[in-house]
mmCIF file of C-alpha atoms in Angstrom:
data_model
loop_
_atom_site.group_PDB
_atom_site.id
_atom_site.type_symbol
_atom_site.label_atom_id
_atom_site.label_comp_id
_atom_site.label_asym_id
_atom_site.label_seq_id
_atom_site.Cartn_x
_atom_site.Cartn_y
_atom_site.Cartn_z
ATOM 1 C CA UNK A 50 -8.245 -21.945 26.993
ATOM 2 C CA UNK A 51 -5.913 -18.816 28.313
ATOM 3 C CA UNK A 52 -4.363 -19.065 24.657
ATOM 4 C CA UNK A 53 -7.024 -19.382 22.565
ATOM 5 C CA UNK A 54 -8.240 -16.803 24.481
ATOM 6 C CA UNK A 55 -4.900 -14.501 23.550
ATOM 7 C CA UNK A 56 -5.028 -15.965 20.193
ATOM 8 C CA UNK A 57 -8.757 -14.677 19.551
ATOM 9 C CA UNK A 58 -7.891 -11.197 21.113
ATOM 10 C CA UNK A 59 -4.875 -10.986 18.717
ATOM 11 C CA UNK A 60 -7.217 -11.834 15.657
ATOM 12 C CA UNK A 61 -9.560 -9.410 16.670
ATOM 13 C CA UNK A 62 -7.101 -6.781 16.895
ATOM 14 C CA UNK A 63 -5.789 -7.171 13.592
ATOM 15 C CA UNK A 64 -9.161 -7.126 12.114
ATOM 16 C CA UNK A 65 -10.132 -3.794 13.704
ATOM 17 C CA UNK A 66 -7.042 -2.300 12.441
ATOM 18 C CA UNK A 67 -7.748 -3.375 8.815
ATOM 19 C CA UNK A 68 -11.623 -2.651 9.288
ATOM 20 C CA UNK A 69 -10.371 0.701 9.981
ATOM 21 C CA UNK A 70 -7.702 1.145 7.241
ATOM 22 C CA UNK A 71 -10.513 0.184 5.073
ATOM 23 C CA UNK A 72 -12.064 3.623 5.730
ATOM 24 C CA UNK A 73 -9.336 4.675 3.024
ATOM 25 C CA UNK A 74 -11.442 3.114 0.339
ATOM 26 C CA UNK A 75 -14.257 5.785 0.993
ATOM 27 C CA UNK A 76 -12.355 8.482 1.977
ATOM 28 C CA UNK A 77 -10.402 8.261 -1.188
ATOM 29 C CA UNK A 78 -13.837 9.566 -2.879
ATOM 30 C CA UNK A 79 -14.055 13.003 -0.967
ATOM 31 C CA UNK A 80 -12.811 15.562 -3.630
ATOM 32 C CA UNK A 81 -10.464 17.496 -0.475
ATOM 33 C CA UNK A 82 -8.272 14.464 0.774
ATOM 34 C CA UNK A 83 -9.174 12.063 -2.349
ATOM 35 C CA UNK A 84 -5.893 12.850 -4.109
ATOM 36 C CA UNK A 85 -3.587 12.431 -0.987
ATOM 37 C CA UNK A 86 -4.671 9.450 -0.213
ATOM 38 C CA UNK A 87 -4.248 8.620 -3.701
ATOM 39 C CA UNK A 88 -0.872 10.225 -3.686
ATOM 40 C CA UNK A 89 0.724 8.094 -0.421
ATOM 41 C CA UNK A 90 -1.102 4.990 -1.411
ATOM 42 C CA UNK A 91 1.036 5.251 -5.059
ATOM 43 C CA UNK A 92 4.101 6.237 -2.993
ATOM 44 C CA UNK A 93 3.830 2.815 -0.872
ATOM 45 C CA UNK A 94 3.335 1.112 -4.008
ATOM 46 C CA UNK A 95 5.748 2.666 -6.156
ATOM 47 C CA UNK A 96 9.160 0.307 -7.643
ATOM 48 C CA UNK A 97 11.576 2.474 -6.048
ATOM 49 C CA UNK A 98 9.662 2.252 -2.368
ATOM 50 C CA UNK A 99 9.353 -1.378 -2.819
ATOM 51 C CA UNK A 100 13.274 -2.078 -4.400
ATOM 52 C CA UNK A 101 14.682 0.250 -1.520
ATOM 53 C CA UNK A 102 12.426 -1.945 1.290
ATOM 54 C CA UNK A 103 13.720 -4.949 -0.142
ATOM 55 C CA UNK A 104 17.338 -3.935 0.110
ATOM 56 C CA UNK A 105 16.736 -2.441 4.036
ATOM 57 C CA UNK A 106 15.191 -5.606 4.841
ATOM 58 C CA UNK A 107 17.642 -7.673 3.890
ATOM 59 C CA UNK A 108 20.282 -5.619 5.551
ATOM 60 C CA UNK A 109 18.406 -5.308 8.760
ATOM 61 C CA UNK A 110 17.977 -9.798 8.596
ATOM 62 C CA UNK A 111 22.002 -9.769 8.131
ATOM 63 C CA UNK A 112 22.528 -7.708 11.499
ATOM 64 C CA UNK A 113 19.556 -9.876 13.020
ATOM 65 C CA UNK A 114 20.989 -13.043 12.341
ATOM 66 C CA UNK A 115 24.755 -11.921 13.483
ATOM 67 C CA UNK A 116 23.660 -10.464 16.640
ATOM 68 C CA UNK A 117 21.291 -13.885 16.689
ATOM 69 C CA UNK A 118 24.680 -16.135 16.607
ATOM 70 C CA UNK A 119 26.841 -13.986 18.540
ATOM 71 C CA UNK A 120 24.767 -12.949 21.818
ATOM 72 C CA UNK A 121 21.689 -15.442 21.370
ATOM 73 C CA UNK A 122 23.417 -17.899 23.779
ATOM 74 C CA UNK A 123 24.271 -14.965 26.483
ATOM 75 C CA UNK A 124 22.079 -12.617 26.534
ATOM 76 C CA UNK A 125 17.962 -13.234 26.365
ATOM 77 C CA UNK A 126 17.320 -10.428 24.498
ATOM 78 C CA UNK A 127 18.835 -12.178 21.295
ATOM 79 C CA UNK A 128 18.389 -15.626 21.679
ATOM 80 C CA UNK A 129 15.896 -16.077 19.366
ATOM 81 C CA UNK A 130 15.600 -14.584 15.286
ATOM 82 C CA UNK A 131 11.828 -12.834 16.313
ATOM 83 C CA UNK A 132 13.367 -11.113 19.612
ATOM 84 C CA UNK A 133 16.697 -10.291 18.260
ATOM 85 C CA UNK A 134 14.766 -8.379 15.158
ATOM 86 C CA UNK A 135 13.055 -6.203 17.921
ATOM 87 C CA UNK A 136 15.871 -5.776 19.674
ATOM 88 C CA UNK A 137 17.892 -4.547 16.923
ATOM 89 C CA UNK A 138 15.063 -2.269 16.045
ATOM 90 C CA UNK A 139 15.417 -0.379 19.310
ATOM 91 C CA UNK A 140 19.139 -0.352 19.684
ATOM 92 C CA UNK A 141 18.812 1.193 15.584
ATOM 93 C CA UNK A 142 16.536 4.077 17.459
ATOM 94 C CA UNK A 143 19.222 4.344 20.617
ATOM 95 C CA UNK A 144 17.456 2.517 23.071
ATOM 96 C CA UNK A 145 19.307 -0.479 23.909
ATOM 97 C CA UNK A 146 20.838 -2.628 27.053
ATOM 98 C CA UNK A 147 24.988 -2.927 27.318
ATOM 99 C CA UNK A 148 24.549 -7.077 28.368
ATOM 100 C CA UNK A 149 26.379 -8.418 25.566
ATOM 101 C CA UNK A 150 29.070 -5.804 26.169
ATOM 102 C CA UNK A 151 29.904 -8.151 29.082
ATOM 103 C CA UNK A 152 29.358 -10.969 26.644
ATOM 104 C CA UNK A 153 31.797 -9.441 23.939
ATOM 105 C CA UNK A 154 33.963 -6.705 25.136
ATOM 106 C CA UNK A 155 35.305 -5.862 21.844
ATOM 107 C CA UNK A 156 32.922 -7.257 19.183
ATOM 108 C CA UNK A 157 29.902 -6.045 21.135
ATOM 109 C CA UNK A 158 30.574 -2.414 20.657
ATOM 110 C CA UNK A 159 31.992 -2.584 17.155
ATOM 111 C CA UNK A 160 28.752 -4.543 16.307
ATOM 112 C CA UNK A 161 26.506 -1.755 17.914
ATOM 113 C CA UNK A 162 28.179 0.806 16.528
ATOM 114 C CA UNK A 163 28.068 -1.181 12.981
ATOM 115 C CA UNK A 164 24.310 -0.382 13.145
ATOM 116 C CA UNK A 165 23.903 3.158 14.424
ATOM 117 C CA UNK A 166 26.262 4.356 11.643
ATOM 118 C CA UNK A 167 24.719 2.119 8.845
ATOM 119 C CA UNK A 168 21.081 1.584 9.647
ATOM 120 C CA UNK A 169 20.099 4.641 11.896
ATOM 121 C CA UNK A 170 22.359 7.564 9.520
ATOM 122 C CA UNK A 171 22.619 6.145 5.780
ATOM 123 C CA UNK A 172 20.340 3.457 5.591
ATOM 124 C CA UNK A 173 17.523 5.243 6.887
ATOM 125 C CA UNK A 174 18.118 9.072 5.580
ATOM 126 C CA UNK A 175 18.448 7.514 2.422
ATOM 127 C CA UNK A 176 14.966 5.658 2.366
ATOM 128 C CA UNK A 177 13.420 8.755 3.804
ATOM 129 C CA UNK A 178 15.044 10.719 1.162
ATOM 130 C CA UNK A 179 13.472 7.787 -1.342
ATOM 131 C CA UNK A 180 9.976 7.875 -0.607
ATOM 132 C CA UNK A 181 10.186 12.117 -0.303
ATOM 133 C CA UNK A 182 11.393 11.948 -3.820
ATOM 134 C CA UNK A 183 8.885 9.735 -4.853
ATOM 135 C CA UNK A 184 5.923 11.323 -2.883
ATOM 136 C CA UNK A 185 6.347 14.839 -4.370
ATOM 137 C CA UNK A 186 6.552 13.482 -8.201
ATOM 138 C CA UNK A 187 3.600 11.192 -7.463
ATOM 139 C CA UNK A 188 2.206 14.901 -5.634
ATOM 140 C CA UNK A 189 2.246 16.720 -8.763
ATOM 141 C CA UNK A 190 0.243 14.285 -10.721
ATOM 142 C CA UNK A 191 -2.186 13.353 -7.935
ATOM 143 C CA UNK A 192 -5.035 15.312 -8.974
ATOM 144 C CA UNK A 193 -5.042 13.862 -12.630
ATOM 145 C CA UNK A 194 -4.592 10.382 -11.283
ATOM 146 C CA UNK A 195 -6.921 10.880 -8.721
ATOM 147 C CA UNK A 196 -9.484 12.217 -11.254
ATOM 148 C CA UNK A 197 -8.736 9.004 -13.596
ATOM 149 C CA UNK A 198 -9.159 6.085 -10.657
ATOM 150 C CA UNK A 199 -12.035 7.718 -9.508
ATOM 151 C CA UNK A 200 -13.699 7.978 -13.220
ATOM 152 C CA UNK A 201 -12.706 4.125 -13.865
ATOM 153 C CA UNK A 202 -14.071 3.305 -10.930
ATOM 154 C CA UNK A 203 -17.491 5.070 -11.601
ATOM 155 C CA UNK A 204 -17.635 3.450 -15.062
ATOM 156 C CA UNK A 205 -16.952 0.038 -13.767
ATOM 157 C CA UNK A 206 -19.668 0.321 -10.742
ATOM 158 C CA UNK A 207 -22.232 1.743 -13.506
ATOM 159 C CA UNK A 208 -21.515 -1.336 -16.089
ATOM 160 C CA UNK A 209 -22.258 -3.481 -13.299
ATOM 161 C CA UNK A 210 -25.755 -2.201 -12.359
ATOM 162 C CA UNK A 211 -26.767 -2.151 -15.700
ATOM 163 C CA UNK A 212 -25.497 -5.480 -17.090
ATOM 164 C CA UNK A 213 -28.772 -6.974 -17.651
ATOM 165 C CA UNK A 214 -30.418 -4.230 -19.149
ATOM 166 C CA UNK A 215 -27.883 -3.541 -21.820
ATOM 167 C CA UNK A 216 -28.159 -7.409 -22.414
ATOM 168 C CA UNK A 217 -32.323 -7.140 -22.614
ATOM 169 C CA UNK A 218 -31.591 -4.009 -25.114
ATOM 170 C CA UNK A 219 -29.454 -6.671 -27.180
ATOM 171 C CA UNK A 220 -31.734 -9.001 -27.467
ATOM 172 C CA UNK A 221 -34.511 -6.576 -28.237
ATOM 173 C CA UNK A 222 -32.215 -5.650 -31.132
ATOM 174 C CA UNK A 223 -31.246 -9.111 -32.526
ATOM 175 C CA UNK A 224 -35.162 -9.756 -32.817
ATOM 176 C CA UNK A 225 -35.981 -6.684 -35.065
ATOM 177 C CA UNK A 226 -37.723 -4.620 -32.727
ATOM 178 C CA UNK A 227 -36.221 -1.095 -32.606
ATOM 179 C CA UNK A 228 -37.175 0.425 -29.563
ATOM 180 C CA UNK A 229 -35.502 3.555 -27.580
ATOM 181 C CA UNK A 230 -32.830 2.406 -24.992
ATOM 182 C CA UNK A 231 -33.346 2.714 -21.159
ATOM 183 C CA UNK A 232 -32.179 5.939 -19.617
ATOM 184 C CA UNK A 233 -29.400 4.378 -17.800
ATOM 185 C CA UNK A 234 -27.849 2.958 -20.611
ATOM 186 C CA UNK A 235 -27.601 5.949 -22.567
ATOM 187 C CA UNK A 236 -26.395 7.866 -19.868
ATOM 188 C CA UNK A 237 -23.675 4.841 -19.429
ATOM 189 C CA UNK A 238 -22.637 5.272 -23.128
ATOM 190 C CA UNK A 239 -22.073 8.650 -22.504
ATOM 191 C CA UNK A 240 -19.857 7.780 -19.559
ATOM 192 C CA UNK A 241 -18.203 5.330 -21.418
ATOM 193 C CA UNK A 242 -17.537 8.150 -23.887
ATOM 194 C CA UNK A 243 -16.265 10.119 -21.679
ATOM 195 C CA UNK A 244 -13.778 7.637 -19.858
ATOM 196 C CA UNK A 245 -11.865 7.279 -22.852
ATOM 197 C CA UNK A 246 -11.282 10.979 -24.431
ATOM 198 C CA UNK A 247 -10.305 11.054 -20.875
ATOM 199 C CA UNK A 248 -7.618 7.922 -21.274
ATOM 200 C CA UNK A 249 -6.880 9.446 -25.064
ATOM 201 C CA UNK A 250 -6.237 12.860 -23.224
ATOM 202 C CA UNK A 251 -3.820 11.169 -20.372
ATOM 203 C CA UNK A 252 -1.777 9.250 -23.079
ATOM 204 C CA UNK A 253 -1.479 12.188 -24.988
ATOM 205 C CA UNK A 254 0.415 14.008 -21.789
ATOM 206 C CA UNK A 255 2.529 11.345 -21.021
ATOM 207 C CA UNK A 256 4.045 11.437 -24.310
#
């Protein structure tokens, strides 16, 4: 019962975190903070964010699994993949216990000092210096882009609501009977309209 118990709690907690990273959604709408969210959501997302993660994971699963084979039978805090990957995290941050330098008087401290120099100084300076680079060239554009997700989105919500009236205006049509169309839809062709001279004027400054 005590771990279904744990298990529930856990579940719950990770709902309430995405319940409340789901506020994003909404706030993304509000003209002020619309096209920063915009703007680090396309940074995330971006090839050279995701490439760059890829490569420091890997890197960071090579040092896991050495320190894993070396220390794992010595020293708790490696004896498993899970708790040698948090491990490694702190000693990459400085905070770290000198066991398996009783373990390994010589390979301990080369291996520690194998990850302060390459993942605390290059490998991470370089992948904040990534996603800075990416974040102020996805900054310049974020008020366009912004502007363009937001008008899609409008267009999309609006073809929705009026689905079956455009398809009782068809019909209408197809029998002969020309009558005036509904508000909505004419105020949806006009959107429409305007969605794509706005598309026709993005292409247009990308080439």
């Amino acid at each position: 019962i005590a771990e279904k118990t744990i298990l529930e709690i856990n579940w719950l907690a990770l709902v309430v975190i995405l319940y409340w990273l789901k506020l994003l959604k909404y706030i993304v709408q509000v003209p002020a903070v619309g096209p920063t969210v915009s703007a680090l959501v396309r940074t995330m997302f971006d090839h050279r964010v995701v490439i760059f993660t890829g490569v420091f994971a890997l890197v960071v699963f090579a040092f896991t699994l050495g320190f894993a084979i070396a220390f794992g039978q010595s020293v708790d805090e490696y004896h498993t993949i899970g708790s040698s990957a948090v491990s490694l995290s702190f000693l990459a941050f400085g905070d770290f216990t000198t066991d398996f330098f009783i373990v390994s008087p010589n390979f301990g401290p080369f291996l520690m000092f194998c990850v302060l120099v390459f993942l605390s100084l290059v490998m991470l300076n370089i992948f904040i210096a990534v996603i800075s680079d990416v974040y102020n060239s996805v900054l310049k554009t974020s008020q366009q882009n912004w502007e363009f997700d937001l008008t899609k989105r409008m267009t999309k919500e609006s073809n929705r609501k009026i689905g079956w009236r455009r398809l009782w205006y068809i019909l209408v049509h197809l029998r002969g009977q020309r009558t005036k169309p509904p508000v909505d839809i004419q105020w949806n062709e006009k959107t429409i309209s305007a969605f794509r001279e706005f598309q026709m004027n993005q292409k247009n400054l990308e080439e």
